[in-house]
Amino acid sequence: MDYLPLSENEINEMLKVIGVEKLEDLFKSIPEKIKLKKKLNLPGPLCEPELINYFQNLSLKNKSLEYLSFLGAGAYPHFIPYLVDYLSQRGEFLTPYTPYQPELSQGTLQITFEFQTLICQLTGMDVSNASLYDGSTAMVEAALMAWRIKNKPKILISRAIHPEYREVARTYFKNLNIELIEINYNATGETNINELKEKINHEVAGIIVQSPNFFGVIEKIEKISEIARSSGILMITTVTEPLSFAILKPPGECGVDIVAGEGQSFGLPLSFGGPYLGILACKSAFVRQMPGRIVGETQDIEGERGYVLTLSTREQHIRREKATSNICTNQAWCAIRATIYLTVMGKKGLKELALQNLQKANYARKELSKIDGVNIKFNNYFFNEFVIELKKESEWVNKRLNEEGIIGGLCLKRFYPELENCFLICVTEIHTKNDIDRFVKCLKKILKS
Amino acid sequence: MIKKESLIFEISSEDKKAFQIPSLDVPEEKNLLPESFLRKEIKDFPQLCECEITRHFTRLSQMNYCVDTGLYPLGSCTMKYSPKINEKVVSLPAFLNSHPYFPEKIIQGNLEILKITEEILCEITGMDAFTLFPAAGAHGELTGMMLIRAYHESKKEPRKKVLIPDSAHGTNPASAHFSGYEIEEIPSNERGTIDVNKLKERLNEDVAALMVTNPNTLGIFEDEIFEISEIIHSNGALIYMDGANLNALIGITRPREMGVDVIHLNLHKTFSTPHGGGGPGSGPVGVRKKLEDFLPIPIIQKKNNEYFLDYNRPKSIGRIRAFYGNFLVAIKALAYILSMGAEGLEKASQIAVLNSNYIRKALEEFYYLPYKSPTLHECVFSDKWQNNYGIKTLDIAKRLMDYGFHPPTIYFPLIVSGALMIEPTESESKKELDLFIKAMKKIAQEAKEKPELLKSAPHKTPIRRLNEVQAARNLILRWSKTEK
Amino acid sequence: MYPKDFYYTKDHEWIQVKGDTGIIGVTDFAQSHLGDIVYVELPKIGTQVKFHQTLGVIESVKAVADVYSPVSGEIIEVNNELSNTPELINQDPHGKGWIVKIKIADENELQNLMTASEYEKFIEGQK
């Protein structure tokens, strides 16, 4: 199926108007030497029924639907209200371009304004942008902001931040002469504040801490912010599970300067890692340093309220090499989904959802800790993720769990060699009591054997 | 036509609900977290019922112009039609519900999709390997520049500069800058292509790469590209191609044949994935063998008939984002390519070029064409003749909205003052093109006879011309309750 | 149009010399090309600048321009009015739209600059 709208007659008519004989004549500006001599070797063309068949066969090669999974670690399973799909899939949301012509794009612009407001309400920050690619690149952009604002070459970064996020930061910064200094975590799974204090000096631009962190532990954000503030450095928090904002004290009330995070929990399916939704919010003093698109309110010539992209002069299409970032396309449609999701869940719904996550994770943790051979690794406060340590080799346990149709969380060995027999377990509202009990029973059986 | 819609916060009222989750089925424990950890209620967070939500977003959608509504001739954006079956194909639960950390053996379908897509993109571009991880074109550019840097560093010759034509898209210098390079601009000649002599002058052992767009942002094919690549390569430098304009070339030539070493593609342009109002996109990066070792991790490999993620890549630049790219976007692009097949894709490029030249021919008596060289899938006019009546490109763009069309790209490329860049794509029927041409001719006439009509345009959109100066001077970036 | 007692740079800044201090701004040509100005980034008082070093940034809706210092010296005063009313630069670029006052380090540097009539010729060529 080739979706081409011209008949042979029309093509000939148009060729005549242009003044050439055949389609090939339109490509005379391409030297013969570099023109292809044979057709591309590609599969297809497939018609619609064949296409559906093709992808259905591929999807059947995934066995993932057969498993009960307790994976989190930066991507969270949540219920997505059907209304989010129904509304977001309207062509008017899916198929327009970036709203550079605001008179034709008030839908996208107003929803983005609503999104920015919701993020400010959730994080307690003054301004939010219209989204970035994902949590990992959002964290990098936040660090770059601190670097530009303070004009200092070092960033302190907690080792309790998502390992892949830290890897991305390393990749970006090695070309820019920014030094990342890692602060380790302590025995209770939170960032080691003493080590942090030691490593602060006049060359540090900012400190980045994740909360809830990669281990699910809620960090002492207010305390760390105070240390940052008194040292004149910027406090940045990263978040991978923003549902936690529904019940935890927001970063804006804890003295945080910039919040960077992942918005996938707000209405985006797991999607094998993408597309996701980067969030960036900050204090109003830093708004001109914030990368990405921003929507602002204004009026039209008749005095009607309307919305436009603003502060574009920071962006690449005007500032070019002096831009705050190179970002162009963002994740607008994902932000639209998040806006719809948050509106559907609403104030009460979101709070109830977060409380259920808290309770179910707590129940799972309690029941798992009763098993002989299971240890709760970090004795600390958590939201919907926690770490358990096993007396048996974790890869072996994992294999046995898989045989029972269960994925018991993420084996931490791959990221933290010192935590080689630990699992990071995530429990959300989608896990029923039966699911949790089944997991507990199964693990008990495996550890006994 | 819906003209005004309140904000969700203005529609909101206490105690309304739109979604209910099942009741808590585990024993509830009190005081799990200390008071000091908890927040008060989220002030002014919306509370609406389902009907209000549906109406709110439906009405907002009706204020958006989109490809599904009509022609969207944005130059360099390739606003082609997004086939709807591709939306259906990504919604298969086994794709949607895949956690990125699922064990490889249970998501073989996902890995196969990524691998097939990589291989197909290699065939289309002639590159030897691809990564699908960059989230958008700019992200791909940054990745490409990092690969170039890694290549030179492996040869112990770090090199400091990147050469960029003055017609380049703004992301090009921005991406080069963020990879730690200095930028030097190469002027275009009177034909609108890279001035090869000026290029030779600027070339020295400090130059790491030349970034080109081909066809360039004027829609003109850089016909000296092969000679340029030889010059660049003999200097030990590399050629980066911004693949945003690939829609003019598929099946006709390839970056490989042009001498390109690394290229990024825009799946949301050339390969039909929907633009979503500004993303998500996908900016895969393709490389020749010499750069393959540096590709970001992980690499998808096959061993004993099974796919796996290979992290053992000591020369890799590292991770450029968490997880594996915009997977669902890659699926849509794959579905598009499979629907079209090799012949369909080539025909699409031919029709894209035909449509653009048809418009160019029709309008060249009405609007000034600064460069007379042959153009491919897009062409650039300017407001030079209309300036005589005090009319600027902005006014023409706003008036086009009254005729039911989205304006072309305006004020880009920067080398044309008052640029009007038109790219119709192959999706447009002759009827639609003729209506567009008619509107543009009418506007040219109005510019002469009734310029006031253009200056105060648009008249028929949900909102009149918006004050962007006020938006930038008086920043209101969120709703607050005190606002009236 | 262009005050005869000012000196001008190729980047469209002007400086009005008064003894050993100077007042610096951007020219009418600059403001008309930038369009409506929305924001001005001013340096801190006490900042030392060299000739042609960036001392501030002017933002309009469609462009951003660095303001380069026509001379070396120390910033002794900034025009705080520009924080609330950046449009002063559009309205009165050679008067109320002044940007900084500088203590000139080396008078000889003024010889590098253009006179009003030289500048007027220069911008004729620019068009």
Tab-separated table of N, CA and C in Angstrom, chain B residues 232-284:
chain	number	residue	atom	x	y	z
B	232	ILE	N	37.402	16.336	1.875
B	232	ILE	CA	37.289	16.201	3.331
B	232	ILE	C	38.047	14.962	3.805
B	233	HIS	N	37.858	13.853	3.126
B	233	HIS	CA	38.498	12.607	3.550
B	233	HIS	C	40.007	12.675	3.409
B	234	SER	N	40.474	13.311	2.340
B	234	SER	CA	41.933	13.386	2.164
B	234	SER	C	42.557	14.241	3.250
B	235	ASN	N	41.731	15.045	3.913
B	235	ASN	CA	42.197	15.853	5.035
B	235	ASN	C	42.104	15.078	6.352
B	236	GLY	N	41.620	13.856	6.280
B	236	GLY	CA	41.473	13.046	7.494
B	236	GLY	C	40.232	13.387	8.279
B	237	ALA	N	39.364	14.205	7.695
B	237	ALA	CA	38.140	14.574	8.408
B	237	ALA	C	36.976	13.692	7.930
B	238	LEU	N	35.813	13.878	8.569
B	238	LEU	CA	34.649	13.049	8.247
B	238	LEU	C	33.490	13.905	7.749
B	239	ILE	N	32.548	13.253	7.079
B	239	ILE	CA	31.346	13.984	6.657
B	239	ILE	C	30.139	13.506	7.446
B	240	TYR	N	29.470	14.471	8.086
B	240	TYR	CA	28.225	14.183	8.780
B	240	TYR	C	27.088	14.681	7.905
B	241	MET	N	26.073	13.860	7.717
B	241	MET	CA	24.931	14.333	6.947
B	241	MET	C	23.694	14.446	7.824
B	242	ASP	N	23.080	15.621	7.800
B	242	ASP	CA	21.778	15.818	8.442
B	242	ASP	C	20.768	15.232	7.458
B	243	GLY	N	20.140	14.130	7.833
B	243	GLY	CA	19.268	13.416	6.905
B	243	GLY	C	17.838	13.908	6.865
B	244	ALA	N	17.593	15.109	7.365
B	244	ALA	CA	16.215	15.612	7.440
B	244	ALA	C	15.544	15.642	6.070
B	245	ASN	N	16.320	15.849	5.015
B	245	ASN	CA	15.726	15.984	3.678
B	245	ASN	C	15.826	14.723	2.838
B	246	LEU	N	15.963	13.586	3.489
B	246	LEU	CA	16.130	12.324	2.765
B	246	LEU	C	14.940	11.999	1.864
B	247	ASN	N	13.789	12.619	2.147
B	247	ASN	CA	12.587	12.291	1.388
B	247	ASN	C	12.738	12.537	-0.112
B	248	ALA	N	13.722	13.332	-0.502
B	248	ALA	CA	13.920	13.608	-1.936
B	248	ALA	C	14.714	12.506	-2.633
B	249	LEU	N	15.313	11.602	-1.859
B	249	LEU	CA	16.361	10.762	-2.455
B	249	LEU	C	16.167	9.252	-2.417
B	250	ILE	N	15.154	8.765	-1.758
B	250	ILE	CA	15.121	7.318	-1.489
B	250	ILE	C	14.999	6.492	-2.764
B	251	GLY	N	15.933	5.573	-2.933
B	251	GLY	CA	15.951	4.721	-4.106
B	251	GLY	C	16.643	5.373	-5.292
B	252	ILE	N	17.000	6.654	-5.156
B	252	ILE	CA	17.607	7.386	-6.271
B	252	ILE	C	19.106	7.533	-6.057
B	253	THR	N	19.478	7.949	-4.859
B	253	THR	CA	20.881	7.906	-4.473
B	253	THR	C	20.929	7.604	-2.983
B	254	ARG	N	22.146	7.440	-2.447
B	254	ARG	CA	22.268	7.145	-1.023
B	254	ARG	C	23.426	7.926	-0.437
B	255	PRO	N	23.355	8.221	0.859
B	255	PRO	CA	24.479	8.882	1.521
B	255	PRO	C	25.808	8.151	1.286
B	256	ARG	N	25.762	6.825	1.242
B	256	ARG	CA	27.010	6.073	1.028
B	256	ARG	C	27.668	6.496	-0.271
B	257	GLU	N	26.856	6.570	-1.329
B	257	GLU	CA	27.387	6.922	-2.651
B	257	GLU	C	27.886	8.356	-2.683
B	258	MET	N	27.374	9.175	-1.754
B	258	MET	CA	27.821	10.570	-1.699
B	258	MET	C	29.129	10.720	-0.939
B	259	GLY	N	29.530	9.672	-0.236
B	259	GLY	CA	30.760	9.754	0.551
B	259	GLY	C	30.537	10.127	2.003
B	260	VAL	N	29.293	9.999	2.453
B	260	VAL	CA	28.962	10.356	3.836
B	260	VAL	C	29.436	9.263	4.803
B	261	ASP	N	29.947	9.681	5.959
B	261	ASP	CA	30.437	8.721	6.957
B	261	ASP	C	29.431	8.438	8.060
B	262	VAL	N	28.664	9.454	8.406
B	262	VAL	CA	27.686	9.288	9.480
B	262	VAL	C	26.481	10.162	9.174
B	263	ILE	N	25.292	9.620	9.443
B	263	ILE	CA	24.059	10.336	9.109
B	263	ILE	C	23.021	10.121	10.184
B	264	HIS	N	22.192	11.144	10.427
B	264	HIS	CA	21.027	10.875	11.264
B	264	HIS	C	19.789	10.987	10.382
B	265	LEU	N	18.783	10.189	10.717
B	265	LEU	CA	17.504	10.235	10.004
B	265	LEU	C	16.444	10.756	10.952
B	266	ASN	N	15.352	11.206	10.412
B	266	ASN	CA	14.214	11.617	11.238
B	266	ASN	C	13.054	10.705	10.884
B	267	LEU	N	12.747	9.752	11.782
B	267	LEU	CA	11.658	8.823	11.477
B	267	LEU	C	10.329	9.574	11.396
B	268	HIS	N	10.232	10.698	12.126
B	268	HIS	CA	8.987	11.449	12.139
B	268	HIS	C	8.887	12.379	10.927
B	269	LYS	N	9.891	12.369	10.071
B	269	LYS	CA	9.785	13.140	8.835
B	269	LYS	C	9.677	12.149	7.673
B	270	THR	N	10.824	11.659	7.233
B	270	THR	CA	10.894	10.784	6.060
B	270	THR	C	10.046	9.524	6.192
B	271	PHE	N	9.945	9.001	7.397
B	271	PHE	CA	9.318	7.690	7.549
B	271	PHE	C	7.939	7.718	8.184
B	272	SER	N	7.270	8.843	8.085
B	272	SER	CA	5.830	8.989	8.308
B	272	SER	C	5.324	8.887	9.738
B	273	THR	N	6.193	8.738	10.738
B	273	THR	CA	5.618	8.600	12.076
B	273	THR	C	5.038	9.959	12.464
B	274	PRO	N	3.891	9.981	13.145
B	274	PRO	CA	3.195	11.250	13.377
B	274	PRO	C	3.990	12.217	14.263
B	275	HIS	N	3.857	13.513	13.987
B	275	HIS	CA	4.663	14.508	14.689
B	275	HIS	C	4.176	14.802	16.097
B	276	GLY	N	2.943	14.471	16.402
B	276	GLY	CA	2.449	14.591	17.777
B	276	GLY	C	2.430	15.990	18.351
B	277	GLY	N	2.505	17.012	17.511
B	277	GLY	CA	2.513	18.370	18.045
B	277	GLY	C	3.882	18.781	18.547
B	278	GLY	N	4.901	17.995	18.214
B	278	GLY	CA	6.253	18.307	18.660
B	278	GLY	C	6.916	17.113	19.323
B	279	GLY	N	6.711	15.933	18.799
B	279	GLY	CA	7.330	14.737	19.355
B	279	GLY	C	6.293	13.804	19.936
B	280	PRO	N	6.608	12.537	20.215
B	280	PRO	CA	7.956	11.991	20.125
B	280	PRO	C	8.432	11.743	18.693
B	281	GLY	N	9.721	11.965	18.464
B	281	GLY	CA	10.312	11.634	17.185
B	281	GLY	C	11.247	10.470	17.383
B	282	SER	N	12.146	10.324	16.436
B	282	SER	CA	13.219	9.345	16.595
B	282	SER	C	14.299	9.717	15.610
B	283	GLY	N	15.535	9.751	16.059
B	283	GLY	CA	16.632	10.202	15.201
B	283	GLY	C	17.736	9.179	15.060
B	284	PRO	N	17.469	8.018	14.427
B	284	PRO	CA	18.494	6.984	14.320
B	284	PRO	C	19.764	7.501	13.648
